[in-house]
Amino acid sequence: MSNILESKNLAKSYGDFTAVKGITFDIKEGEIFSLLGPNGAGKTTTISMLSTLYAPTSGDATIGGHSVTKDPMAVKRVIGVVPQDLALYEDLTAKENLVFWGQMYGLGGKSLNSRVDEVLEQIGLTDKAKNRVKTYSGGMKRRVNIGVGLLHKPRLLFMDEPTVGIDPQSRRAILDTVKDLNKQGMTVLYTTHYMEEAAELSNRVGIIDHGELIALGTQDELTKQVGETETLTLHIGENEDPDALAKALNGVEGVQKADVTDHEVSVITADAKDILAAVVSKANERGIKIRSIDIREPNLEAVFLHLTGRALRD
Amino acid sequence: MTKLLLIGFKDLKLMFRDRAALILILLAPFLLTLGMGLVTGRFSGNSGSGISDIPIVIVNLDKASLGDALVEVFNSDDLAELVEPTLSDDPEAARRLVDEDEVTAAIIIPAGFTQSVIPQNGNNAANEEVKIEFYSNPSRPTSAGIIKAILDGFMSRLDEMRLSGMTSISQLIISGRISPQDANRAGEEMGARLQQAGDLSEATAIKLNASTSEGEAVEFDLLSYFAPSMALMFLMYTVSYGGRSILAEKAEGTLPRLLISPTNSLQVLGGKVFGIFLTGAAQMLILIGASTLFFQLRWGDPLSVLLLVLAAVFGATGWGMLITALARTPAQIGSVGSAVMLIFAMLGGSFVSLDNLPALVQTVGKITPNAWAMDGFTTLALGGPLSTLSTPLLALLTMGILLFLVSALLFGKKNLAQK
Ligand SMILES: Nc1ncnc2c1ncn2[C@@H]1O[C@H](COP(=O)(O)OP(=O)(O)OP(=O)(O)O)[C@@H](O)[C@H]1O
Ligand SMILES: [Mg+2]
């Protein structure tokens, strides 16, 4: 499969601060590629450079064969963008928004109208199309925000954390839409800080942290990096000291690594069942009360933890 | 180009959906105009006149029928309230009075004026044009404009007569069919006709409010002053509101979204500017329409009014862009915009006629679109033709172009993409 996007050492600094430190990756035509990273990792900055909004400080990328720095206009025609923050006219109706943005993408006349109706159907807002966007719920606004990015049927769609801050039902609908679009042949670059979303959607995942791409590959490839491990997550009482527990556990046999994330202690181990008893007794020894324990197969969260020593979500 | 227009019309639509903005843009100036009208007794039929007794000096060196007729015009009952003419024999002294700001204008009717129009004693050969001199005080544009309008009215009436009747008289003399004495009498008759109030008011279109104030008093309708003043004041609000929408769209992400659509930044910015222009023009035209409808206010020749509105909105939009280019946040534009609106209204004579303000203020006031547009609106309301608008139109266009250039330079340094 050919690459629809190739990024080479793409970097962006804001004054002294380097938000994206030269990232190199490519996206194959037809796949869903996720950029997974915590807040402030540089996802939006990367998308902004790829969508020609910000000029890179150094490096370049080609999309559909066009350079984002040298031929931004050609790039703009290939891509659709769903920005992280809503970018809509709240005093216009959903339909008026779609019509206006369609016009900005060069659509017009009958084809615009029928396309707007199609998109309204797709985002499930046909009934409310004539209401002003400001009367919508957060989830509905998100859907309009996505709809705008779909109007001109882009070959490559950028979606920057499209599910942030909405109810589970809307989130489900959005994830299903992404999968549908991909089935119809649209390539998607999806950014998120939810590892479940990346896991569910993507063919390949790039993990980004502090402006660097620290891992890249299919889920299987990535989880293998962590080795044949499992993660034990210990939820402890509110007044307990997680750091003390993590420190104590790091000495236990069979524990590869114990870390504090939020108020939880994550333990990476080859076999969770083997160390379970030892972990619990160690906690009792310290007088630390464990409320519950999760055992997980290796996942992207574990990969991130493994690579950075921190949890993905803070 | 189409995208530019689409962005502009989108902004116009948005403005009309913003109730708070509509109140400020349309209702506030309308109510203020209404209030001014009530306070000044405009609606009770009183001829409470803000501009009255304009002091002028007339030097009649002609001392023949037409010169006398012009003096009569200014001394007529119709103009008694409006004009306070004095006579003098000394052109130099008259000009000095103007320079010293004692009078608004001097009208100097040169010797031979009548003769230049109506050849007498068979001596019509090579009569060069003898022109009436209108010497006015630039610091009193409004009242000078009134006097000029009356004078223009007289002259155009004269031209009309000359063309229709008098050429034939002189031809009669040349061909020897009537005697020079008869021609002289014809001239006197012409002068007499020029003095007739009916002709005069028709010619100068000075009687603006004949429909409301009963008598036939010629008076400058005060609302012709306040209605444009208030409209122009809130026009400045509109342009800063429009400028604010540029920064607001930047903050809300719709501007970046426009920039990543296949639309170039010139179209985007041009569209925003066009939106401001459209909104301002719509505002002015609605206010003009409303005052015409509700107050029977006459603004003057519609085409000229339209041109002046467009020029004024253009100049004002330039200011809006400059404020936007200098500001960092929408809130800054809001506060700077309101301040500018009030200062310009004051400097531009929206509250107190510029004629009554110190010379320095009048000079500084020339940076405002308000002052120039007020000049134009006053002239038009007095029946001035399009040609009298050339100075205000030129000034407003120049102002707009200069401000656009400066703002464009400043905008070049501004990052519109960054939220
Ligand atoms: N305009 C800017 N000026 C200075 N620093 C910025 C600017 N925009 C972003 N940054 C910084 O760059 C880093 C990357 O930001 P970016 O928005 O790309 O992260 P992100 O991965 O999208 O995060 P989030 O999940 O919160 O959206 C952050 O540390 C942020 O504070
Ligand atoms: Mg982001």
PDB file of C-alpha atoms and ligand atoms in Angstrom, chain A residues 43-45 84 160-161, ligand 2:
ATOM      1  CA  LYS A  43      -0.506  15.908  19.114  1.00  0.00           C
ATOM      2  CA  THR A  44      -2.366  19.096  18.198  1.00  0.00           C
ATOM      3  CA  THR A  45       0.850  20.839  17.224  1.00  0.00           C
ATOM      4  CA  GLN A  84      -9.837  19.318  18.895  1.00  0.00           C
ATOM      5  CA  ASP A 160      -7.857  15.563  16.913  1.00  0.00           C
ATOM      6  CA  GLU A 161      -9.281  14.044  20.097  1.00  0.00           C
TER       7      GLU A 161
HETATM    8 MG    MG C   2      -4.370  18.637  21.544  1.00  0.00          MG
END
